[in-house]
GROMACS .gro file of C-alpha atoms in nm:
model
  382
    1MET     CA    1   3.723  -0.444 -14.273
    2SER     CA    2   3.716  -0.702 -14.552
    3ILE     CA    3   3.413  -0.547 -14.717
    4ARG     CA    4   3.610  -0.231 -14.806
    5SER     CA    5   3.867  -0.435 -14.995
    6THR     CA    6   3.609  -0.643 -15.179
    7PHE     CA    7   3.424  -0.320 -15.263
    8ALA     CA    8   3.746  -0.192 -15.420
    9LEU     CA    9   3.796  -0.522 -15.602
   10GLY     CA   10   3.437  -0.513 -15.727
   11ILE     CA   11   3.480  -0.171 -15.885
   12ALA     CA   12   3.822  -0.266 -16.024
   13GLU     CA   13   3.671  -0.575 -16.190
   14PHE     CA   14   3.325  -0.463 -16.301
   15GLY     CA   15   3.369  -0.085 -16.317
   16MET     CA   16   3.586  -0.108 -16.629
   17MET     CA   17   3.281  -0.215 -16.829
   18GLY     CA   18   3.116   0.121 -16.766
   19ILE     CA   19   3.420   0.339 -16.833
   20LEU     CA   20   3.578   0.144 -17.119
   21GLY     CA   21   3.486   0.398 -17.388
   22ASN     CA   22   3.638   0.688 -17.197
   23VAL     CA   23   3.950   0.489 -17.117
   24ALA     CA   24   3.992   0.394 -17.484
   25LYS     CA   25   3.975   0.761 -17.585
   26GLY     CA   26   4.206   0.861 -17.303
   27VAL     CA   27   4.491   0.630 -17.411
   28GLY     CA   28   4.416   0.649 -17.785
   29VAL     CA   29   4.309   0.293 -17.866
   30SER     CA   30   4.000   0.125 -18.011
   31ILE     CA   31   3.722  -0.019 -17.794
   32VAL     CA   32   3.823  -0.369 -17.903
   33LYS     CA   33   4.184  -0.309 -17.798
   34ALA     CA   34   4.072  -0.149 -17.473
   35GLY     CA   35   3.883  -0.470 -17.397
   36ASN     CA   36   4.223  -0.625 -17.327
   37LEU     CA   37   4.225  -0.419 -17.007
   38ILE     CA   38   3.943  -0.641 -16.880
   39SER     CA   39   4.119  -0.959 -16.995
   40LEU     CA   40   4.450  -0.858 -16.831
   41TYR     CA   41   4.272  -0.808 -16.499
   42SER     CA   42   4.124  -1.159 -16.522
   43LEU     CA   43   4.467  -1.294 -16.612
   44GLY     CA   44   4.606  -1.127 -16.301
   45VAL     CA   45   4.336  -1.299 -16.094
   46ALA     CA   46   4.434  -1.639 -16.235
   47VAL     CA   47   4.808  -1.581 -16.187
   48GLY     CA   48   4.780  -1.423 -15.843
   49ALA     CA   49   4.590  -1.709 -15.680
   50PRO     CA   50   4.872  -1.967 -15.705
   51LEU     CA   51   5.119  -1.703 -15.583
   52LEU     CA   52   4.952  -1.747 -15.244
   53LEU     CA   53   5.174  -2.050 -15.205
   54LEU     CA   54   5.469  -1.817 -15.152
   55PHE     CA   55   5.298  -1.674 -14.843
   56ARG     CA   56   5.138  -1.992 -14.711
   57ASN     CA   57   5.327  -1.974 -14.380
   58SER     CA   58   5.262  -1.604 -14.317
   59PRO     CA   59   5.023  -1.484 -14.045
   60LEU     CA   60   4.687  -1.420 -14.209
   61LYS     CA   61   4.660  -1.058 -14.098
   62ARG     CA   62   5.001  -0.981 -14.253
   63LEU     CA   63   4.897  -1.152 -14.576
   64MET     CA   64   4.578  -0.946 -14.600
   65LEU     CA   65   4.778  -0.627 -14.544
   66ILE     CA   66   5.014  -0.722 -14.827
   67LEU     CA   67   4.721  -0.788 -15.060
   68CYS     CA   68   4.559  -0.454 -14.969
   69ALA     CA   69   4.888  -0.282 -15.045
   70VAL     CA   70   4.894  -0.440 -15.392
   71ILE     CA   71   4.533  -0.329 -15.452
   72PHE     CA   72   4.641   0.024 -15.362
   73ILE     CA   73   4.961   0.024 -15.572
   74GLY     CA   74   4.805  -0.136 -15.880
   75ASN     CA   75   4.516   0.109 -15.901
   76LEU     CA   76   4.730   0.407 -15.804
   77ALA     CA   77   4.960   0.320 -16.095
   78ALA     CA   78   4.663   0.291 -16.333
   79SER     CA   79   4.529   0.638 -16.255
   80PRO     CA   80   4.805   0.851 -16.417
   81SER     CA   81   4.904   0.593 -16.682
   82PRO     CA   82   5.040   0.791 -16.978
   83SER     CA   83   5.013   0.502 -17.225
   84TYR     CA   84   4.809   0.196 -17.310
   85SER     CA   85   5.097  -0.043 -17.235
   86ILE     CA   86   5.152   0.098 -16.885
   87LEU     CA   87   4.779   0.079 -16.817
   88LEU     CA   88   4.782  -0.287 -16.926
   89CYS     CA   89   5.059  -0.363 -16.678
   90SER     CA   90   4.873  -0.175 -16.404
   91ARG     CA   91   4.556  -0.373 -16.471
   92PHE     CA   92   4.746  -0.701 -16.450
   93LEU     CA   93   4.900  -0.590 -16.120
   94SER     CA   94   4.557  -0.484 -15.991
   95GLY     CA   95   4.417  -0.830 -16.064
   96LEU     CA   96   4.691  -1.021 -15.879
   97PRO     CA   97   4.547  -0.979 -15.525
   98HIS     CA   98   4.183  -1.044 -15.627
   99GLY     CA   99   4.156  -1.420 -15.594
  100ALA     CA  100   4.422  -1.433 -15.324
  101TYR     CA  101   4.230  -1.183 -15.108
  102PHE     CA  102   3.910  -1.387 -15.125
  103GLY     CA  103   4.106  -1.702 -15.044
  104ALA     CA  104   4.269  -1.550 -14.736
  105GLY     CA  105   3.959  -1.353 -14.639
  106ALA     CA  106   3.736  -1.661 -14.636
  107ILE     CA  107   3.969  -1.825 -14.384
  108VAL     CA  108   3.987  -1.514 -14.166
  109CYS     CA  109   3.607  -1.478 -14.166
  110SER     CA  110   3.563  -1.848 -14.083
  111ARG     CA  111   3.799  -1.821 -13.786
  112LEU     CA  112   3.658  -1.499 -13.646
  113ALA     CA  113   3.289  -1.584 -13.697
  114LYS     CA  114   3.060  -1.701 -13.422
  115GLU     CA  115   2.965  -2.068 -13.414
  116ASN     CA  116   2.738  -2.170 -13.706
  117ALA     CA  117   2.768  -1.826 -13.864
  118GLY     CA  118   3.061  -1.879 -14.097
  119ALA     CA  119   2.866  -1.854 -14.422
  120GLN     CA  120   2.709  -1.527 -14.309
  121ALA     CA  121   3.053  -1.389 -14.218
  122VAL     CA  122   3.189  -1.472 -14.563
  123ALA     CA  123   2.871  -1.326 -14.714
  124VAL     CA  124   2.957  -0.994 -14.547
  125MET     CA  125   3.300  -1.004 -14.711
  126VAL     CA  126   3.153  -1.095 -15.051
  127GLY     CA  127   2.894  -0.824 -14.989
  128GLY     CA  128   3.155  -0.566 -15.088
  129MET     CA  129   3.133  -0.700 -15.443
  130THR     CA  130   2.755  -0.673 -15.445
  131ILE     CA  131   2.761  -0.317 -15.308
  132ALA     CA  132   3.018  -0.230 -15.573
  133ASN     CA  133   2.772  -0.346 -15.840
  134LEU     CA  134   2.482  -0.165 -15.672
  135LEU     CA  135   2.649   0.172 -15.608
  136GLY     CA  136   3.014   0.170 -15.703
  137VAL     CA  137   2.989   0.079 -16.071
  138PRO     CA  138   2.716   0.338 -16.153
  139LEU     CA  139   2.912   0.597 -15.952
  140ALA     CA  140   3.232   0.510 -16.138
  141THR     CA  141   3.054   0.551 -16.470
  142MET     CA  142   2.917   0.889 -16.365
  143ILE     CA  143   3.257   1.012 -16.242
  144SER     CA  144   3.419   0.895 -16.565
  145ASN     CA  145   3.160   1.080 -16.776
  146ILE     CA  146   3.156   1.401 -16.574
  147LEU     CA  147   3.516   1.426 -16.450
  148SER     CA  148   3.772   1.168 -16.558
  149TRP     CA  149   3.820   0.791 -16.576
  150ARG     CA  150   4.153   0.844 -16.400
  151MET     CA  151   3.967   0.951 -16.085
  152VAL     CA  152   3.791   0.614 -16.079
  153PHE     CA  153   4.121   0.430 -16.041
  154GLY     CA  154   4.231   0.687 -15.787
  155GLY     CA  155   3.914   0.623 -15.586
  156VAL     CA  156   3.971   0.246 -15.593
  157ALA     CA  157   4.329   0.301 -15.474
  158LEU     CA  158   4.200   0.516 -15.187
  159THR     CA  159   3.952   0.245 -15.087
  160GLY     CA  160   4.233  -0.012 -15.086
  161PHE     CA  161   4.442   0.217 -14.867
  162LEU     CA  162   4.155   0.264 -14.619
  163ALA     CA  163   4.106  -0.113 -14.607
  164PHE     CA  164   4.477  -0.150 -14.522
  165VAL     CA  165   4.440   0.098 -14.235
  166PHE     CA  166   4.124  -0.063 -14.094
  167ILE     CA  167   4.267  -0.415 -14.111
  168LYS     CA  168   4.584  -0.291 -13.943
  169ILE     CA  169   4.382  -0.138 -13.657
  170TRP     CA  170   4.093  -0.379 -13.604
  171VAL     CA  171   4.177  -0.729 -13.725
  172PRO     CA  172   4.348  -0.927 -13.449
  173TYR     CA  173   4.657  -1.142 -13.498
  174ILE     CA  174   4.561  -1.472 -13.659
  175LYS     CA  175   4.824  -1.741 -13.656
  176PRO     CA  176   4.941  -1.893 -13.985
  177LEU     CA  177   4.787  -2.206 -14.127
  178PRO     CA  178   4.962  -2.530 -14.033
  179LYS     CA  179   5.285  -2.566 -14.231
  180SER     CA  180   5.277  -2.786 -14.537
  181ASN     CA  181   5.492  -2.827 -14.844
  182ILE     CA  182   5.390  -2.732 -15.197
  183LYS     CA  183   5.259  -3.080 -15.267
  184GLY     CA  184   5.049  -3.065 -14.951
  185GLN     CA  185   4.883  -2.745 -15.072
  186PHE     CA  186   4.738  -2.927 -15.370
  187LYS     CA  187   4.647  -3.249 -15.188
  188PHE     CA  188   4.285  -3.148 -15.136
  189LEU     CA  189   4.232  -3.153 -15.514
  190GLY     CA  190   4.267  -3.531 -15.507
  191LYS     CA  191   3.920  -3.557 -15.351
  192PRO     CA  192   3.585  -3.517 -15.533
  193ALA     CA  193   3.420  -3.261 -15.301
  194PRO     CA  194   3.630  -2.956 -15.400
  195TRP     CA  195   3.573  -3.029 -15.769
  196LEU     CA  196   3.198  -3.047 -15.710
  197ILE     CA  197   3.217  -2.707 -15.538
  198TYR     CA  198   3.415  -2.559 -15.827
  199ALA     CA  199   3.168  -2.711 -16.074
  200GLY     CA  200   2.883  -2.555 -15.876
  201VAL     CA  201   3.048  -2.213 -15.900
  202PHE     CA  202   3.151  -2.246 -16.264
  203PHE     CA  203   2.827  -2.384 -16.409
  204GLY     CA  204   2.584  -2.229 -16.159
  205GLN     CA  205   2.710  -1.878 -16.225
  206ALA     CA  206   2.768  -1.938 -16.597
  207SER     CA  207   2.397  -2.012 -16.634
  208ILE     CA  208   2.322  -1.654 -16.531
  209TYR     CA  209   2.622  -1.484 -16.690
  210CYS     CA  210   2.530  -1.616 -17.036
  211TRP     CA  211   2.235  -1.379 -17.015
  212LEU     CA  212   2.373  -1.109 -16.783
  213SER     CA  213   2.668  -1.040 -17.013
  214TYR     CA  214   2.422  -0.903 -17.270
  215ILE     CA  215   2.178  -0.733 -17.036
  216ASP     CA  216   2.235  -0.389 -17.195
  217PRO     CA  217   2.133  -0.477 -17.553
  218ILE     CA  218   1.859  -0.714 -17.433
  219MET     CA  219   1.697  -0.452 -17.212
  220THR     CA  220   1.731  -0.165 -17.460
  221GLU     CA  221   1.657  -0.343 -17.788
  222VAL     CA  222   1.422  -0.627 -17.688
  223THR     CA  223   1.254  -0.500 -17.369
  224HIS     CA  224   1.267  -0.141 -17.506
  225ILE     CA  225   1.391   0.025 -17.189
  226SER     CA  226   1.549   0.360 -17.273
  227PRO     CA  227   1.930   0.378 -17.253
  228SER     CA  228   1.900   0.664 -17.005
  229ALA     CA  229   1.712   0.435 -16.766
  230MET     CA  230   1.976   0.161 -16.773
  231THR     CA  231   2.158   0.311 -16.475
  232TRP     CA  232   1.850   0.239 -16.265
  233VAL     CA  233   1.813  -0.105 -16.418
  234MET     CA  234   2.170  -0.188 -16.321
  235MET     CA  235   2.110  -0.058 -15.970
  236LEU     CA  236   1.811  -0.291 -15.944
  237ALA     CA  237   2.035  -0.575 -16.062
  238GLY     CA  238   2.289  -0.475 -15.798
  239THR     CA  239   2.016  -0.476 -15.533
  240GLY     CA  240   1.936  -0.833 -15.634
  241MET     CA  241   2.300  -0.926 -15.581
  242VAL     CA  242   2.302  -0.769 -15.234
  243VAL     CA  243   1.979  -0.942 -15.127
  244GLY     CA  244   2.076  -1.278 -15.275
  245ASN     CA  245   2.420  -1.277 -15.113
  246ALA     CA  246   2.290  -1.184 -14.767
  247LEU     CA  247   1.987  -1.414 -14.770
  248ALA     CA  248   2.176  -1.714 -14.907
  249GLY     CA  249   2.446  -1.673 -14.642
  250LYS     CA  250   2.187  -1.678 -14.365
  251LEU     CA  251   1.998  -1.977 -14.508
  252ALA     CA  252   2.320  -2.166 -14.578
  253ASP     CA  253   2.421  -2.153 -14.211
  254LYS     CA  254   2.081  -2.290 -14.115
  255TYR     CA  255   2.012  -2.552 -14.382
  256GLY     CA  256   2.352  -2.629 -14.537
  257VAL     CA  257   2.557  -2.454 -14.804
  258SER     CA  258   2.530  -2.717 -15.075
  259LEU     CA  259   2.153  -2.756 -15.034
  260ILE     CA  260   2.085  -2.382 -15.060
  261THR     CA  261   2.325  -2.317 -15.348
  262GLY     CA  262   2.203  -2.628 -15.531
  263SER     CA  263   1.843  -2.512 -15.493
  264LEU     CA  264   1.933  -2.168 -15.627
  265SER     CA  265   2.109  -2.320 -15.926
  266ALA     CA  266   1.810  -2.546 -15.990
  267SER     CA  267   1.576  -2.247 -15.975
  268MET     CA  268   1.760  -2.103 -16.275
  269LEU     CA  269   1.615  -2.391 -16.480
  270ILE     CA  270   1.286  -2.202 -16.443
  271VAL     CA  271   1.414  -1.844 -16.438
  272MET     CA  272   1.626  -1.858 -16.754
  273PRO     CA  273   1.353  -1.975 -16.996
  274LEU     CA  274   1.115  -1.725 -16.836
  275LEU     CA  275   1.368  -1.451 -16.903
  276TYR     CA  276   1.374  -1.551 -17.268
  277PHE     CA  277   0.997  -1.557 -17.317
  278ALA     CA  278   0.933  -1.247 -17.102
  279ALA     CA  279   1.206  -1.042 -17.272
  280PRO     CA  280   0.960  -0.813 -17.462
  281TYR     CA  281   0.775  -0.720 -17.139
  282LYS     CA  282   0.925  -0.466 -16.900
  283LEU     CA  283   0.786  -0.553 -16.557
  284PRO     CA  284   0.830  -0.933 -16.582
  285SER     CA  285   1.180  -0.883 -16.723
  286LEU     CA  286   1.283  -0.657 -16.434
  287ILE     CA  287   1.140  -0.893 -16.171
  288LEU     CA  288   1.314  -1.193 -16.328
  289MET     CA  289   1.638  -0.995 -16.358
  290PHE     CA  290   1.626  -0.924 -15.984
  291ILE     CA  291   1.578  -1.296 -15.911
  292ALA     CA  292   1.857  -1.398 -16.149
  293THR     CA  293   2.113  -1.156 -16.004
  294ALA     CA  294   2.014  -1.262 -15.652
  295GLY     CA  295   2.090  -1.618 -15.759
  296LEU     CA  296   2.427  -1.517 -15.903
  297PHE     CA  297   2.577  -1.407 -15.571
  298GLY     CA  298   2.356  -1.641 -15.372
  299ILE     CA  299   2.538  -1.931 -15.537
  300GLY     CA  300   2.891  -1.794 -15.528
  301GLY     CA  301   2.909  -1.638 -15.181
  302PRO     CA  302   2.832  -1.942 -14.961
  303LEU     CA  303   3.054  -2.168 -15.174
  304GLN     CA  304   3.346  -1.932 -15.100
  305TYR     CA  305   3.293  -2.035 -14.737
  306LEU     CA  306   3.235  -2.405 -14.797
  307ILE     CA  307   3.560  -2.461 -14.987
  308VAL     CA  308   3.755  -2.388 -14.667
  309LYS     CA  309   3.605  -2.703 -14.516
  310TYR     CA  310   3.710  -2.925 -14.804
  311ALA     CA  311   4.055  -2.777 -14.873
  312LYS     CA  312   4.239  -2.877 -14.557
  313GLY     CA  313   4.609  -2.808 -14.599
  314GLY     CA  314   4.541  -2.580 -14.896
  315GLU     CA  315   4.269  -2.350 -14.766
  316MET     CA  316   4.397  -2.030 -14.924
  317LEU     CA  317   4.455  -2.193 -15.260
  318GLY     CA  318   4.111  -2.350 -15.238
  319GLY     CA  319   3.944  -2.018 -15.164
  320ALA     CA  320   4.133  -1.843 -15.441
  321GLY     CA  321   4.024  -2.119 -15.678
  322ILE     CA  322   3.664  -2.005 -15.635
  323GLN     CA  323   3.758  -1.669 -15.786
  324ILE     CA  324   3.943  -1.838 -16.072
  325ALA     CA  325   3.633  -2.050 -16.142
  326PHE     CA  326   3.416  -1.738 -16.127
  327ASN     CA  327   3.632  -1.538 -16.368
  328VAL     CA  328   3.678  -1.822 -16.617
  329SER     CA  329   3.304  -1.891 -16.598
  330ASN     CA  330   3.233  -1.526 -16.670
  331ALA     CA  331   3.457  -1.522 -16.977
  332ILE     CA  332   3.337  -1.853 -17.124
  333SER     CA  333   2.967  -1.792 -17.062
  334ALA     CA  334   2.987  -1.452 -17.230
  335ALA     CA  335   3.153  -1.612 -17.533
  336VAL     CA  336   2.895  -1.892 -17.552
  337GLY     CA  337   2.606  -1.649 -17.516
  338GLY     CA  338   2.760  -1.436 -17.790
  339LEU     CA  339   2.776  -1.737 -18.022
  340ALA     CA  340   2.399  -1.784 -17.987
  341ILE     CA  341   2.341  -1.422 -18.087
  342HIS     CA  342   2.598  -1.444 -18.369
  343HIS     CA  343   2.423  -1.746 -18.519
  344GLY     CA  344   2.092  -1.563 -18.539
  345PHE     CA  345   1.899  -1.698 -18.242
  346GLY     CA  346   1.818  -1.347 -18.119
  347LEU     CA  347   1.946  -1.110 -17.852
  348ALA     CA  348   1.751  -1.285 -17.577
  349SER     CA  349   1.880  -1.632 -17.669
  350PRO     CA  350   2.170  -1.637 -17.416
  351ALA     CA  351   1.906  -1.700 -17.148
  352LEU     CA  352   1.827  -2.034 -17.313
  353VAL     CA  353   2.197  -2.115 -17.343
  354GLY     CA  354   2.218  -2.087 -16.965
  355ILE     CA  355   1.973  -2.374 -16.904
  356PRO     CA  356   2.218  -2.667 -16.946
  357PHE     CA  357   2.475  -2.481 -16.735
  358ALA     CA  358   2.217  -2.451 -16.456
  359ALA     CA  359   2.139  -2.822 -16.478
  360ILE     CA  360   2.504  -2.921 -16.443
  361GLY     CA  361   2.561  -2.675 -16.158
  362ALA     CA  362   2.256  -2.796 -15.965
  363THR     CA  363   2.348  -3.162 -16.019
  364SER     CA  364   2.702  -3.102 -15.890
  365LEU     CA  365   2.581  -2.924 -15.576
  366PHE     CA  366   2.306  -3.173 -15.495
  367LEU     CA  367   2.557  -3.455 -15.539
  368LEU     CA  368   2.788  -3.271 -15.300
  369HIS     CA  369   2.503  -3.240 -15.049
  370ARG     CA  370   2.403  -3.604 -15.075
  371LYS     CA  371   2.751  -3.756 -15.050
  372TYR     CA  372   2.953  -3.514 -14.839
  373ASP     CA  373   2.772  -3.215 -14.693
  374ASN     CA  374   2.444  -3.335 -14.546
  375ASN     CA  375   2.560  -3.354 -14.184
  376GLN     CA  376   2.566  -2.978 -14.130
  377THR     CA  377   2.928  -2.981 -14.024
  378HIS     CA  378   3.123  -2.660 -14.022
  379PRO     CA  379   3.486  -2.571 -14.083
  380GLU     CA  380   3.708  -2.611 -13.786
  381LYS     CA  381   3.810  -2.308 -13.589
  382HIS     CA  382   4.183  -2.275 -13.525
   0.00000   0.00000   0.00000
């Protein structure tokens, strides 16, 4: 059930990158101005997560239905938007449920999962994002080019509606989280463990996004892959995300979330410089790209599960915070990677910029494992 919503959220977030040119023409603005449609979605993610506090005492199934309804309404409004300003508002509305859905969904998956299978359950939910990158984003680009970008938003709205229906039918009643006041929701942030998790997400994924943000020009201008083949390249990258997310979830349940995610982040200390030096060579670049994108969701997915354990009293806010960290990491890493290119270090240089990010991410997660998470404990079932 959850995977349909995260699939919709994945296309809503990442699909815009492939249809931006058509959208800009459709509403009569420049590409640069149309880029604000991506920023407004991220702003909606950041604003929507704290709004979870308003629903902290609601049954979890009801909360997920509300969030699915907002996914549906936001994207349905975007589809016929007659102007740029209305589309901006629709994109902001579409972003509001993103972080909140992952926050609530991580708790639901943790409660419904079998013993010692929580990370795998959350990986299934996060898997919707990986499938969106594998199939949904290329499909959205094709539909936008052949038919209309408006149909892409309509399709996302339909997916959100179907998710609402399936959750309504199949997800059982799940009682609300224990009542706590606003102050109690933030209490978990007074401990080091959640901050180490957020640092692992922020820096671990930034190490890869520094490079991934510029994969198109790197692959076409440095590796000399033809632009027409980039659809297949991106599908291979999406496959890496699917494999990394699923495999990391399984290993995390067996060996510990922080150990597996820390090891993946540490592996980027090797992968990122190799990506830089192998950039002119097609086969090595594609293999390393697959490994890097596997690491991207292999780091983020299990940590979405682990935060539930260390955010007692503020579980939904804690889970939503992972998505805030992810989106802010994405924006900052792209800007930092762009600075390296701007200052003349070459198109492939963002891979080198990612090395210190990987080191900080790995250090944070290994510290988490050593001090807090090495007893293989799991979140409590309620």
